Tab-separated table of C-alpha atoms in Angstrom:
chain	number	residue	atom	x	y	z
O	1	MET	CA	75.287	-113.469	-37.436
O	2	LYS	CA	72.161	-112.823	-35.467
O	3	ALA	CA	74.005	-110.236	-33.381
O	4	VAL	CA	75.048	-108.384	-36.514
O	5	ASN	CA	71.492	-108.322	-37.778
O	6	TRP	CA	70.258	-106.919	-34.512
O	7	ILE	CA	72.889	-104.217	-34.584
O	8	ILE	CA	71.853	-103.248	-38.109
O	9	ILE	CA	68.198	-103.148	-37.090
O	10	VAL	CA	68.983	-100.981	-34.069
O	11	ILE	CA	71.023	-98.591	-36.224
O	12	LEU	CA	68.198	-98.336	-38.737
O	13	VAL	CA	65.660	-97.657	-36.000
O	14	ILE	CA	67.861	-94.978	-34.428
O	15	THR	CA	68.420	-93.406	-37.837
O	16	ALA	CA	64.697	-93.405	-38.531
O	17	LEU	CA	63.984	-91.875	-35.159
O	18	TYR	CA	66.637	-89.199	-35.710
O	19	PHE	CA	65.313	-88.222	-39.091
O	20	GLY	CA	61.759	-88.316	-37.729
O	21	VAL	CA	62.613	-86.013	-34.853
O	22	THR	CA	64.633	-83.744	-37.129
O	23	TRP	CA	61.796	-83.556	-39.651
O	24	LYS	CA	59.261	-82.787	-36.913
O	25	LYS	CA	61.515	-80.108	-35.471
O	26	SER	CA	62.010	-78.608	-38.909
O	27	SER	CA	58.279	-78.739	-39.546
O	28	ASP	CA	57.568	-77.012	-36.217
O	29	GLN	CA	60.122	-74.354	-37.030
O	30	ASN	CA	58.540	-73.785	-40.421
O	31	LYS	CA	55.127	-73.447	-38.813
O	32	ALA	CA	56.519	-70.993	-36.243
O	33	LEU	CA	58.193	-68.957	-38.967
O	34	LEU	CA	54.989	-68.964	-41.005
O	35	LEU	CA	52.970	-67.877	-37.961
O	36	GLU	CA	55.524	-65.168	-37.178
O	37	LYS	CA	55.366	-64.000	-40.778
O	38	GLN	CA	51.576	-63.901	-40.655
O	39	GLU	CA	51.647	-61.979	-37.374
O	40	LEU	CA	54.188	-59.571	-38.833
O	41	GLN	CA	52.027	-59.100	-41.923
O	42	THR	CA	48.975	-58.480	-39.737
O	43	SER	CA	50.932	-56.000	-37.613
O	44	TYR	CA	52.147	-54.266	-40.762
O	45	GLU	CA	48.642	-54.005	-42.190
O	46	ASN	CA	47.192	-52.805	-38.885
O	47	ALA	CA	49.953	-50.238	-38.463
O	48	THR	CA	49.478	-49.039	-42.027
O	49	ALA	CA	45.701	-48.691	-41.545
O	50	THR	CA	46.136	-46.895	-38.211
O	51	ILE	CA	48.697	-44.455	-39.627
O	52	SER	CA	46.484	-43.801	-42.648
O	53	GLU	CA	43.502	-43.097	-40.382
O	54	ILE	CA	45.545	-40.770	-38.150
O	55	GLN	CA	46.816	-38.907	-41.215
O	56	SER	CA	43.231	-38.534	-42.440
O	57	ASN	CA	42.174	-37.216	-39.027
O	58	LEU	CA	44.998	-34.678	-39.030
O	59	GLU	CA	44.134	-33.501	-42.550
O	60	SER	CA	40.507	-33.030	-41.494
O	61	LEU	CA	41.741	-31.202	-38.399
O	62	ASP	CA	43.783	-28.896	-40.638
O	63	LYS	CA	40.623	-27.873	-42.494
O	64	ASP	CA	38.695	-27.295	-39.267
O	65	LEU	CA	41.495	-25.174	-37.836
O	66	ALA	CA	41.780	-23.150	-41.031
O	67	GLY	CA	38.049	-22.531	-40.944
O	68	GLN	CA	38.122	-21.379	-37.339
O	69	LEU	CA	41.236	-19.195	-37.708
O	70	PHE	CA	40.631	-17.535	-41.031
O	71	THR	CA	36.848	-17.334	-41.384
O	72	GLN	CA	36.005	-13.971	-39.847
O	73	LYS	CA	32.662	-13.193	-41.508
O	74	GLU	CA	29.681	-13.340	-39.212
O	75	ILE	CA	26.809	-15.546	-40.295
O	76	PRO	CA	23.585	-13.536	-40.704
O	77	GLY	CA	21.222	-14.088	-37.826
O	78	THR	CA	23.975	-15.155	-35.400
O	79	THR	CA	25.467	-13.349	-32.429
O	80	PRO	CA	29.020	-13.192	-30.990
O	81	GLU	CA	27.777	-15.602	-28.316
O	82	ASP	CA	26.792	-18.072	-31.062
O	83	ARG	CA	30.254	-17.831	-32.623
O	84	LYS	CA	31.976	-18.266	-29.252
O	85	SER	CA	29.834	-21.312	-28.455
O	86	LYS	CA	30.639	-22.854	-31.842
O	87	ILE	CA	34.388	-22.264	-31.398
O	88	THR	CA	34.306	-23.704	-27.867
O	89	SER	CA	32.545	-26.834	-29.114
O	90	SER	CA	34.994	-27.189	-32.034
O	91	ILE	CA	38.002	-26.828	-29.726
O	92	ALA	CA	36.640	-29.543	-27.423
O	93	ASN	CA	36.129	-31.915	-30.373
O	94	MET	CA	39.613	-31.175	-31.738
O	95	LYS	CA	41.269	-31.777	-28.367
O	96	ASN	CA	39.435	-35.089	-28.007
O	97	GLN	CA	40.596	-36.122	-31.484
O	98	ILE	CA	44.201	-35.104	-30.719
O	99	ALA	CA	44.154	-37.086	-27.457
O	100	SER	CA	42.836	-40.153	-29.283
O	101	ASP	CA	45.474	-39.873	-32.044
O	102	LYS	CA	48.305	-39.423	-29.516
O	103	LYS	CA	47.167	-42.546	-27.699
O	104	ARG	CA	47.170	-44.549	-30.942
O	105	ILE	CA	50.622	-43.249	-31.893
O	106	SER	CA	51.961	-44.317	-28.473
O	107	GLU	CA	50.473	-47.785	-29.013
O	108	LEU	CA	52.161	-48.014	-32.427
O	109	GLU	CA	55.494	-47.002	-30.886
O	110	ARG	CA	55.095	-49.725	-28.268
O	111	LYS	CA	54.431	-52.336	-30.953
O	112	LEU	CA	57.347	-50.990	-32.983
O	113	ALA	CA	59.661	-51.450	-30.000
O	114	GLN	CA	58.452	-55.056	-29.600
O	115	SER	CA	58.927	-55.939	-33.287
O	116	ASN	CA	62.724	-56.285	-33.086
O	117	ASN	CA	63.118	-53.600	-35.763
O	118	GLN	CA	60.982	-55.586	-38.181
O	119	LEU	CA	58.625	-52.583	-38.424
O	120	LYS	CA	61.368	-49.951	-38.262
O	121	GLY	CA	60.176	-48.493	-41.582
O	122	PHE	CA	57.287	-46.919	-39.699
O	123	GLN	CA	59.451	-44.921	-37.308
O	124	ASP	CA	59.883	-41.967	-39.675
O	125	LEU	CA	56.130	-41.864	-40.294
O	126	LEU	CA	55.401	-41.925	-36.579
O	127	THR	CA	57.901	-39.117	-35.994
O	128	LYS	CA	56.186	-36.996	-38.656
O	129	LEU	CA	52.779	-37.750	-37.156
O	130	LYS	CA	53.977	-36.710	-33.691
O	131	THR	CA	55.357	-33.465	-35.127
O	132	SER	CA	52.077	-32.798	-36.919
O	133	VAL	CA	50.101	-33.468	-33.734
O	134	ALA	CA	52.346	-31.087	-31.778
O	135	ASP	CA	51.754	-28.390	-34.407
O	136	LYS	CA	48.011	-28.894	-34.170
O	137	GLU	CA	48.154	-28.569	-30.385
O	138	LYS	CA	49.936	-25.214	-30.740
O	139	ILE	CA	47.291	-23.980	-33.172
O	140	ILE	CA	44.484	-25.152	-30.881
O	141	SER	CA	46.172	-23.332	-27.997
O	142	GLU	CA	46.238	-20.153	-30.104
O	143	LEU	CA	42.599	-20.674	-30.989
O	144	GLN	CA	41.761	-21.001	-27.296
O	145	LYS	CA	43.509	-17.692	-26.631
O	146	ARG	CA	41.498	-16.046	-29.400
O	147	ASN	CA	38.330	-17.522	-27.972
O	148	GLY	CA	39.288	-16.099	-24.597
O	149	ILE	CA	39.742	-12.675	-26.185
O	150	LEU	CA	36.363	-13.095	-27.880
O	151	THR	CA	34.852	-13.903	-24.477
O	152	GLU	CA	36.360	-10.737	-23.007
O	153	THR	CA	35.130	-8.730	-25.994
O	154	ILE	CA	31.615	-10.127	-25.652
O	155	GLU	CA	31.615	-9.343	-21.928
O	156	ALA	CA	32.896	-5.814	-22.566
O	157	GLU	CA	30.267	-5.290	-25.263
O	158	ARG	CA	27.595	-6.670	-22.938
O	159	LYS	CA	28.600	-4.261	-20.172
O	160	LEU	CA	28.760	-1.347	-22.606
O	161	SER	CA	25.399	-2.326	-24.046
O	162	ALA	CA	23.923	-2.528	-20.537
O	163	ILE	CA	25.242	0.963	-19.772
O	164	GLU	CA	23.884	2.341	-23.053
O	165	ILE	CA	20.506	0.705	-22.454
O	166	ALA	CA	20.380	2.068	-18.897
O	167	GLU	CA	21.264	5.563	-20.135
O	168	ARG	CA	18.728	5.328	-22.945
O	169	ASP	CA	16.044	4.105	-20.546
O	170	LYS	CA	16.881	6.970	-18.216
O	171	VAL	CA	16.571	9.492	-21.053
O	172	ILE	CA	13.286	7.909	-22.128
O	173	GLU	CA	12.021	7.995	-18.541
O	174	ILE	CA	12.973	11.659	-18.207
O	175	LYS	CA	11.256	12.491	-21.487
O	176	GLN	CA	8.194	10.498	-20.487
O	177	ASN	CA	8.093	12.289	-17.143
O	178	VAL	CA	8.412	15.640	-18.917
O	179	ILE	CA	5.632	14.680	-21.314
O	180	GLU	CA	3.476	13.451	-18.438
O	181	ASP	CA	4.127	16.643	-16.473
O	182	GLN	CA	3.240	18.682	-19.544
O	183	ARG	CA	0.033	16.706	-20.045
O	184	LYS	CA	-0.890	17.223	-16.416
O	185	ASP	CA	-0.009	20.901	-16.605
O	186	ILE	CA	-2.024	21.411	-19.784
O	187	ASN	CA	-5.017	19.633	-18.306
O	188	THR	CA	-4.829	21.192	-14.850
O	189	VAL	CA	-7.465	23.837	-14.241
O	190	PHE	CA	-7.623	26.147	-11.209
O	191	TYR	CA	-11.080	26.968	-9.908
O	192	VAL	CA	-12.600	28.946	-7.111
O	193	ILE	CA	-16.239	29.049	-5.978
O	194	GLY	CA	-17.732	31.712	-3.732
O	195	THR	CA	-20.270	34.455	-3.263
O	196	ARG	CA	-19.618	37.853	-4.753
O	197	LYS	CA	-18.571	39.162	-1.380
O	198	GLU	CA	-16.168	36.272	-0.806
O	199	LEU	CA	-14.607	36.649	-4.243
O	200	ILE	CA	-14.102	40.382	-3.769
O	201	GLU	CA	-12.565	39.874	-0.324
O	202	LYS	CA	-10.135	37.348	-1.808
O	203	LYS	CA	-9.286	39.937	-4.484
O	204	ILE	CA	-10.253	37.525	-7.201
O	205	ILE	CA	-12.830	39.827	-8.781
O	206	ASP	CA	-13.581	43.529	-8.965
O	207	ARG	CA	-16.794	45.409	-9.597
O	208	LYS	CA	-16.347	48.008	-12.318
O	209	GLY	CA	-18.339	50.335	-14.532
O	210	GLY	CA	-21.899	51.537	-14.051
O	211	LEU	CA	-23.202	54.860	-12.806
O	212	LEU	CA	-23.809	55.700	-9.185
O	213	GLY	CA	-23.283	52.075	-8.271
O	214	ILE	CA	-25.754	50.885	-10.842
O	215	GLY	CA	-24.745	48.667	-13.756
O	216	LYS	CA	-21.421	47.517	-12.371
O	217	VAL	CA	-20.068	44.225	-13.695
O	218	SER	CA	-17.807	41.663	-12.080
O	219	THR	CA	-14.391	41.186	-13.717
O	220	VAL	CA	-11.724	38.664	-12.844
O	221	ASN	CA	-8.426	40.188	-11.736
O	222	LYS	CA	-5.391	39.316	-13.838
O	223	ASN	CA	-3.129	38.767	-10.858
O	224	VAL	CA	-4.735	36.348	-8.450
O	225	ASN	CA	-3.412	34.358	-5.547
O	226	LEU	CA	-3.515	30.691	-6.590
O	227	ASP	CA	-3.548	29.681	-2.957
O	228	GLN	CA	-7.207	30.695	-3.019
O	229	PHE	CA	-7.926	28.196	-5.819
O	230	SER	CA	-8.497	24.466	-5.929
O	231	THR	CA	-7.286	22.306	-8.814
O	232	VAL	CA	-8.838	19.681	-11.009
O	233	ASN	CA	-7.057	17.530	-13.578
O	234	LEU	CA	-9.199	17.064	-16.654
O	235	LEU	CA	-7.416	13.782	-17.391
O	236	ASP	CA	-8.960	12.351	-14.237
O	237	THR	CA	-12.349	14.037	-14.198
O	238	GLN	CA	-14.433	16.423	-16.272
O	239	ALA	CA	-16.701	17.585	-13.452
O	240	ILE	CA	-16.562	20.163	-10.673
O	241	ASN	CA	-18.970	19.698	-7.786
O	242	LEU	CA	-20.778	22.886	-6.784
O	243	PRO	CA	-22.054	23.760	-3.312
O	244	VAL	CA	-25.776	24.171	-2.664
O	245	SER	CA	-27.218	27.410	-3.987
O	246	LYS	CA	-30.699	28.866	-3.739
O	247	LYS	CA	-30.508	31.087	-6.805
O	248	GLY	CA	-27.903	29.517	-9.027
O	249	TYR	CA	-24.398	30.044	-10.359
O	250	THR	CA	-22.545	31.994	-12.958
O	251	VAL	CA	-19.103	31.474	-14.448
O	252	LEU	CA	-17.325	34.835	-14.314
O	253	SER	CA	-14.164	33.700	-16.106
O	254	SER	CA	-13.943	33.629	-19.882
O	255	GLN	CA	-14.617	29.937	-20.526
O	256	ASN	CA	-16.632	29.345	-23.673
O	257	ALA	CA	-20.206	28.678	-22.572
O	258	ALA	CA	-20.456	25.879	-25.124
O	259	SER	CA	-17.631	23.966	-23.437
O	260	TYR	CA	-19.518	23.209	-20.212
O	261	SER	CA	-22.925	22.798	-18.646
O	262	ILE	CA	-24.307	22.993	-15.113
O	263	GLU	CA	-26.504	20.061	-14.223
O	264	LYS	CA	-28.205	18.655	-11.159
O	265	GLU	CA	-27.255	15.154	-10.028
O	266	ASP	CA	-28.728	13.564	-6.896
O	267	ASN	CA	-29.305	16.771	-4.983
O	268	THR	CA	-25.919	18.074	-6.097
O	269	ASN	CA	-25.108	20.601	-8.773
O	270	VAL	CA	-22.218	19.744	-11.054
O	271	LEU	CA	-20.330	21.758	-13.644
O	272	LYS	CA	-19.676	19.278	-16.435
O	273	ILE	CA	-16.923	19.987	-18.927
O	274	THR	CA	-18.144	18.863	-22.333
O	275	ASP	CA	-15.299	20.195	-24.481
O	276	THR	CA	-12.011	19.764	-22.662
O	277	ASN	CA	-9.778	21.395	-25.280
O	278	THR	CA	-11.893	24.539	-25.415
O	279	PHE	CA	-12.558	24.743	-21.688
O	280	ARG	CA	-8.893	24.515	-20.656
O	281	LYS	CA	-7.833	27.443	-22.865
O	282	ASN	CA	-8.488	29.563	-19.810
O	283	LYS	CA	-6.889	27.788	-16.861
O	284	TYR	CA	-8.623	29.878	-14.211
O	285	VAL	CA	-12.296	29.226	-13.491
O	286	VAL	CA	-14.184	31.645	-11.257
O	287	ILE	CA	-17.700	30.594	-10.253
O	288	GLU	CA	-20.023	32.938	-8.368
O	289	ILE	CA	-22.805	31.583	-6.164
O	290	PHE	CA	-26.041	33.528	-5.857
């Protein structure tokens, strides 16, 4: 009888242990399934958020590309260099965004492959995103080509502008030189100083008129040898230094007497030109020393 009781007790203990182990195993499995479900839900939410963000980035990229490709009007106050710099900066930002999105898509594909097809509903979305990214890369490549053409255009315009500026400067320089030469020519006066005898010998003056050698006057010849003359530029000075004379000087040429004066300065006599415009009307000055 005691043996039977012990057998019953042993059977009950074994049964209790079996059900206890089975319950624990079932409980562990339930916890694992719950954890797996939570992880799957988290993965689903993360994937959904990532895809939504990538889609938003691509939509924003569409607008930027449209603005760069189809906005041709120049902004007042900007230059082609400004536009090129802006496009270059935009392209760099777009390429960085594309690279970031491609990396995130690759990460989603890796997680999709590890999910045992539990996230297979995302595959079509990822395929569309990859296609959209590829399209954007083609457009960016086209934009880079256009920017390259713009660079060439700017360089060509710069070279042409440099040539035009050089030619314009050359024309201006020539005109300025002509004007300067004209100013010098207008203000250059030829003068000769000598005694009556010297002036006659140089064929600068003649003695004419009078009767029996009396009453003759000195006249300046029309055709004179300029090699006999000195020059003075009235832009630089308005004075002609005169050699020493015991009796004085007289201006034989037809300068207006009101346009000059003869003065003594420090033991030197000087013909001072007081009215340049009037004085230079006759470019040849003949001064006789007595």
